[in-house]
Amino acid sequence: MVGNREARCRGSLRGTGGVKVKIRQLQVPGSWEITPEQFGDARGAFLEWFKGSIFEDSVGHSLNLAQANCSVSAAGVLRGIHFADVPPGQAKYVTCVRGAVLDVVVDIRIGSPTFGTWDSVLLDDVDRRAIYLSEGLGHAFLSLEDNSTVVYLCSTGYTPGAEHGIHPLDPEVGIEWPMKTRAGEPMKFTLSDKDAAAPSLHEAVQAGMLPSYDEVKEWVGGLA
């Protein structure tokens, strides 16, 4: 499978009240990079990391907020590739408020024209970008610095029996994870026991674990 860090669509500027936000569709359909405008002075900085009107205008529907998560990770911690059964799935709007992570979205929808494709966004405390991935997509991130703090808004709550994973180092997916930390030190991956035992993409296909592209498309289309 071929991954690509280059988006096929150019970013567009959207905004209300004089605040501009750059929205860029990623290589995986159903995912976007969001770059907010920051306002800084001697006191610090201010930004709107999520704005419902801009989100809805770009994605085509509002974000149903059911749960908000916060994850703190040491350098080298690798989380994912996680996904949830559709319906209802779990859409995520993710940013990094401290440190830096490489955030990755993977197309795991059976029958999708871009099945197996991945794309990535650097989320950090400098540019303060966010990434949105809709239902039916796989999600993973690698912490590039100690105490990297990721917060994300979820469209549904945690449902253990409906949530699954694919091994983030699966060569078939072929994600190009950084080999050095933000400080330039050699990267040493740390996975949870659950993520380390996750199946490969091929094994997940054979087990019937993955969502269907048509079912996901129908479900997401019904959210508009």
mmCIF file with all atom_site columns, C-alpha atoms in Angstrom, residues 73-177:
data_model
loop_
_atom_site.group_PDB
_atom_site.id
_atom_site.type_symbol
_atom_site.label_atom_id
_atom_site.label_alt_id
_atom_site.label_comp_id
_atom_site.label_asym_id
_atom_site.label_entity_id
_atom_site.label_seq_id
_atom_site.pdbx_PDB_ins_code
_atom_site.Cartn_x
_atom_site.Cartn_y
_atom_site.Cartn_z
_atom_site.occupancy
_atom_site.B_iso_or_equiv
_atom_site.pdbx_formal_charge
_atom_site.auth_seq_id
_atom_site.auth_comp_id
_atom_site.auth_asym_id
_atom_site.auth_atom_id
_atom_site.pdbx_PDB_model_num
ATOM 1   C CA . SER A 1 73  ? 2.769   10.633 26.177 1.00 0.00 ? 73  SER A CA 1
ATOM 2   C CA . ALA A 1 74  ? 6.517   10.282 26.577 1.00 0.00 ? 74  ALA A CA 1
ATOM 3   C CA . ALA A 1 75  ? 8.726   10.579 23.481 1.00 0.00 ? 75  ALA A CA 1
ATOM 4   C CA . GLY A 1 76  ? 8.439   7.431  21.393 1.00 0.00 ? 76  GLY A CA 1
ATOM 5   C CA . VAL A 1 77  ? 4.982   6.413  22.577 1.00 0.00 ? 77  VAL A CA 1
ATOM 6   C CA . LEU A 1 78  ? 3.063   5.107  19.560 1.00 0.00 ? 78  LEU A CA 1
ATOM 7   C CA . ARG A 1 79  ? -0.720  4.827  19.858 1.00 0.00 ? 79  ARG A CA 1
ATOM 8   C CA . GLY A 1 80  ? -2.957  3.161  17.260 1.00 0.00 ? 80  GLY A CA 1
ATOM 9   C CA . ILE A 1 81  ? -3.948  2.352  14.607 1.00 0.00 ? 81  ILE A CA 1
ATOM 10  C CA . HIS A 1 82  ? -7.389  2.575  16.257 1.00 0.00 ? 82  HIS A CA 1
ATOM 11  C CA . PHE A 1 83  ? -10.850 2.470  14.710 1.00 0.00 ? 83  PHE A CA 1
ATOM 12  C CA . ALA A 1 84  ? -14.453 1.767  15.695 1.00 0.00 ? 84  ALA A CA 1
ATOM 13  C CA . ASP A 1 85  ? -17.310 -0.206 14.167 1.00 0.00 ? 85  ASP A CA 1
ATOM 14  C CA . VAL A 1 86  ? -19.638 1.726  11.850 1.00 0.00 ? 86  VAL A CA 1
ATOM 15  C CA . PRO A 1 87  ? -22.337 2.503  12.712 1.00 0.00 ? 87  PRO A CA 1
ATOM 16  C CA . PRO A 1 88  ? -21.863 4.625  14.671 1.00 0.00 ? 88  PRO A CA 1
ATOM 17  C CA . GLY A 1 89  ? -18.072 4.808  14.401 1.00 0.00 ? 89  GLY A CA 1
ATOM 18  C CA . GLN A 1 90  ? -16.088 7.523  16.133 1.00 0.00 ? 90  GLN A CA 1
ATOM 19  C CA . ALA A 1 91  ? -15.052 10.737 14.396 1.00 0.00 ? 91  ALA A CA 1
ATOM 20  C CA . LYS A 1 92  ? -12.192 12.648 16.045 1.00 0.00 ? 92  LYS A CA 1
ATOM 21  C CA . TYR A 1 93  ? -11.043 16.272 16.051 1.00 0.00 ? 93  TYR A CA 1
ATOM 22  C CA . VAL A 1 94  ? -7.483  16.226 17.405 1.00 0.00 ? 94  VAL A CA 1
ATOM 23  C CA . THR A 1 95  ? -4.852  18.775 18.415 1.00 0.00 ? 95  THR A CA 1
ATOM 24  C CA . CYS A 1 96  ? -1.660  18.858 20.491 1.00 0.00 ? 96  CYS A CA 1
ATOM 25  C CA . VAL A 1 97  ? -1.580  21.535 23.190 1.00 0.00 ? 97  VAL A CA 1
ATOM 26  C CA . ARG A 1 98  ? 1.922   20.706 24.457 1.00 0.00 ? 98  ARG A CA 1
ATOM 27  C CA . GLY A 1 99  ? 4.889   19.102 22.743 1.00 0.00 ? 99  GLY A CA 1
ATOM 28  C CA . ALA A 1 100 ? 4.576   17.472 19.333 1.00 0.00 ? 100 ALA A CA 1
ATOM 29  C CA . VAL A 1 101 ? 3.118   14.357 17.716 1.00 0.00 ? 101 VAL A CA 1
ATOM 30  C CA . LEU A 1 102 ? 2.951   12.995 14.195 1.00 0.00 ? 102 LEU A CA 1
ATOM 31  C CA . ASP A 1 103 ? -0.750  12.288 13.726 1.00 0.00 ? 103 ASP A CA 1
ATOM 32  C CA . VAL A 1 104 ? -1.729  9.751  11.070 1.00 0.00 ? 104 VAL A CA 1
ATOM 33  C CA . VAL A 1 105 ? -5.005  8.832  9.372  1.00 0.00 ? 105 VAL A CA 1
ATOM 34  C CA . VAL A 1 106 ? -5.351  5.533  7.478  1.00 0.00 ? 106 VAL A CA 1
ATOM 35  C CA . ASP A 1 107 ? -8.056  4.513  5.017  1.00 0.00 ? 107 ASP A CA 1
ATOM 36  C CA . ILE A 1 108 ? -9.204  1.092  6.268  1.00 0.00 ? 108 ILE A CA 1
ATOM 37  C CA . ARG A 1 109 ? -12.625 1.107  4.541  1.00 0.00 ? 109 ARG A CA 1
ATOM 38  C CA . ILE A 1 110 ? -13.116 -2.056 2.530  1.00 0.00 ? 110 ILE A CA 1
ATOM 39  C CA . GLY A 1 111 ? -13.961 -1.102 -1.054 1.00 0.00 ? 111 GLY A CA 1
ATOM 40  C CA . SER A 1 112 ? -12.578 2.422  -0.813 1.00 0.00 ? 112 SER A CA 1
ATOM 41  C CA . PRO A 1 113 ? -10.689 3.665  -3.899 1.00 0.00 ? 113 PRO A CA 1
ATOM 42  C CA . THR A 1 114 ? -7.902  4.760  -1.530 1.00 0.00 ? 114 THR A CA 1
ATOM 43  C CA . PHE A 1 115 ? -7.917  1.695  0.741  1.00 0.00 ? 115 PHE A CA 1
ATOM 44  C CA . GLY A 1 116 ? -4.606  1.379  2.605  1.00 0.00 ? 116 GLY A CA 1
ATOM 45  C CA . THR A 1 117 ? -3.564  4.983  1.908  1.00 0.00 ? 117 THR A CA 1
ATOM 46  C CA . TRP A 1 118 ? -2.320  7.038  4.834  1.00 0.00 ? 118 TRP A CA 1
ATOM 47  C CA . ASP A 1 119 ? -1.534  10.694 5.394  1.00 0.00 ? 119 ASP A CA 1
ATOM 48  C CA . SER A 1 120 ? -0.040  12.615 8.311  1.00 0.00 ? 120 SER A CA 1
ATOM 49  C CA . VAL A 1 121 ? -0.071  15.995 10.018 1.00 0.00 ? 121 VAL A CA 1
ATOM 50  C CA . LEU A 1 122 ? 2.473   17.368 12.488 1.00 0.00 ? 122 LEU A CA 1
ATOM 51  C CA . LEU A 1 123 ? 0.527   18.567 15.510 1.00 0.00 ? 123 LEU A CA 1
ATOM 52  C CA . ASP A 1 124 ? 2.550   20.729 17.896 1.00 0.00 ? 124 ASP A CA 1
ATOM 53  C CA . ASP A 1 125 ? 2.530   23.701 20.245 1.00 0.00 ? 125 ASP A CA 1
ATOM 54  C CA . VAL A 1 126 ? 3.962   26.023 17.566 1.00 0.00 ? 126 VAL A CA 1
ATOM 55  C CA . ASP A 1 127 ? 1.555   25.982 14.625 1.00 0.00 ? 127 ASP A CA 1
ATOM 56  C CA . ARG A 1 128 ? -1.233  24.458 16.761 1.00 0.00 ? 128 ARG A CA 1
ATOM 57  C CA . ARG A 1 129 ? -2.844  22.624 13.861 1.00 0.00 ? 129 ARG A CA 1
ATOM 58  C CA . ALA A 1 130 ? -5.677  20.166 14.291 1.00 0.00 ? 130 ALA A CA 1
ATOM 59  C CA . ILE A 1 131 ? -6.789  17.142 12.278 1.00 0.00 ? 131 ILE A CA 1
ATOM 60  C CA . TYR A 1 132 ? -10.314 15.864 11.754 1.00 0.00 ? 132 TYR A CA 1
ATOM 61  C CA . LEU A 1 133 ? -10.994 12.294 10.687 1.00 0.00 ? 133 LEU A CA 1
ATOM 62  C CA . SER A 1 134 ? -14.509 11.083 10.057 1.00 0.00 ? 134 SER A CA 1
ATOM 63  C CA . GLU A 1 135 ? -16.108 7.794  11.002 1.00 0.00 ? 135 GLU A CA 1
ATOM 64  C CA . GLY A 1 136 ? -14.609 4.603  9.570  1.00 0.00 ? 136 GLY A CA 1
ATOM 65  C CA . LEU A 1 137 ? -10.986 5.783  9.372  1.00 0.00 ? 137 LEU A CA 1
ATOM 66  C CA . GLY A 1 138 ? -7.977  4.510  11.297 1.00 0.00 ? 138 GLY A CA 1
ATOM 67  C CA . HIS A 1 139 ? -6.095  6.845  13.632 1.00 0.00 ? 139 HIS A CA 1
ATOM 68  C CA . ALA A 1 140 ? -2.628  6.717  15.187 1.00 0.00 ? 140 ALA A CA 1
ATOM 69  C CA . PHE A 1 141 ? -0.012  9.112  16.522 1.00 0.00 ? 141 PHE A CA 1
ATOM 70  C CA . LEU A 1 142 ? 3.614   9.075  17.628 1.00 0.00 ? 142 LEU A CA 1
ATOM 71  C CA . SER A 1 143 ? 4.844   11.337 20.421 1.00 0.00 ? 143 SER A CA 1
ATOM 72  C CA . LEU A 1 144 ? 7.965   13.246 19.404 1.00 0.00 ? 144 LEU A CA 1
ATOM 73  C CA . GLU A 1 145 ? 8.669   14.795 22.797 1.00 0.00 ? 145 GLU A CA 1
ATOM 74  C CA . ASP A 1 146 ? 8.165   13.919 26.471 1.00 0.00 ? 146 ASP A CA 1
ATOM 75  C CA . ASN A 1 147 ? 4.844   15.039 27.955 1.00 0.00 ? 147 ASN A CA 1
ATOM 76  C CA . SER A 1 148 ? 3.259   15.645 24.553 1.00 0.00 ? 148 SER A CA 1
ATOM 77  C CA . THR A 1 149 ? -0.366  16.348 25.353 1.00 0.00 ? 149 THR A CA 1
ATOM 78  C CA . VAL A 1 150 ? -3.065  15.505 22.819 1.00 0.00 ? 150 VAL A CA 1
ATOM 79  C CA . VAL A 1 151 ? -6.698  16.500 23.263 1.00 0.00 ? 151 VAL A CA 1
ATOM 80  C CA . TYR A 1 152 ? -9.483  15.339 21.010 1.00 0.00 ? 152 TYR A CA 1
ATOM 81  C CA . LEU A 1 153 ? -13.197 15.723 20.589 1.00 0.00 ? 153 LEU A CA 1
ATOM 82  C CA . CYS A 1 154 ? -15.107 12.523 19.805 1.00 0.00 ? 154 CYS A CA 1
ATOM 83  C CA . SER A 1 155 ? -18.479 12.055 18.113 1.00 0.00 ? 155 SER A CA 1
ATOM 84  C CA . THR A 1 156 ? -19.266 8.982  20.257 1.00 0.00 ? 156 THR A CA 1
ATOM 85  C CA . GLY A 1 157 ? -18.158 7.684  23.634 1.00 0.00 ? 157 GLY A CA 1
ATOM 86  C CA . TYR A 1 158 ? -15.769 4.820  24.297 1.00 0.00 ? 158 TYR A CA 1
ATOM 87  C CA . THR A 1 159 ? -17.352 1.427  23.565 1.00 0.00 ? 159 THR A CA 1
ATOM 88  C CA . PRO A 1 160 ? -14.842 -1.384 24.307 1.00 0.00 ? 160 PRO A CA 1
ATOM 89  C CA . GLY A 1 161 ? -16.537 -4.106 22.263 1.00 0.00 ? 161 GLY A CA 1
ATOM 90  C CA . ALA A 1 162 ? -16.783 -1.922 19.162 1.00 0.00 ? 162 ALA A CA 1
ATOM 91  C CA . GLU A 1 163 ? -13.214 -0.582 19.116 1.00 0.00 ? 163 GLU A CA 1
ATOM 92  C CA . HIS A 1 164 ? -10.336 -2.326 17.361 1.00 0.00 ? 164 HIS A CA 1
ATOM 93  C CA . GLY A 1 165 ? -6.774  -1.853 16.163 1.00 0.00 ? 165 GLY A CA 1
ATOM 94  C CA . ILE A 1 166 ? -4.235  -2.578 13.440 1.00 0.00 ? 166 ILE A CA 1
ATOM 95  C CA . HIS A 1 167 ? -0.527  -2.797 14.211 1.00 0.00 ? 167 HIS A CA 1
ATOM 96  C CA . PRO A 1 168 ? 1.013   0.662  13.604 1.00 0.00 ? 168 PRO A CA 1
ATOM 97  C CA . LEU A 1 169 ? 4.258   -0.859 12.294 1.00 0.00 ? 169 LEU A CA 1
ATOM 98  C CA . ASP A 1 170 ? 2.553   -3.128 9.767  1.00 0.00 ? 170 ASP A CA 1
ATOM 99  C CA . PRO A 1 171 ? 4.780   -2.967 6.641  1.00 0.00 ? 171 PRO A CA 1
ATOM 100 C CA . GLU A 1 172 ? 1.724   -3.374 4.403  1.00 0.00 ? 172 GLU A CA 1
ATOM 101 C CA . VAL A 1 173 ? 0.389   -0.039 5.657  1.00 0.00 ? 173 VAL A CA 1
ATOM 102 C CA . GLY A 1 174 ? 3.930   1.341  5.506  1.00 0.00 ? 174 GLY A CA 1
ATOM 103 C CA . ILE A 1 175 ? 3.595   4.449  7.650  1.00 0.00 ? 175 ILE A CA 1
ATOM 104 C CA . GLU A 1 176 ? 6.852   6.430  7.579  1.00 0.00 ? 176 GLU A CA 1
ATOM 105 C CA . TRP A 1 177 ? 7.265   7.091  11.285 1.00 0.00 ? 177 TRP A CA 1
#
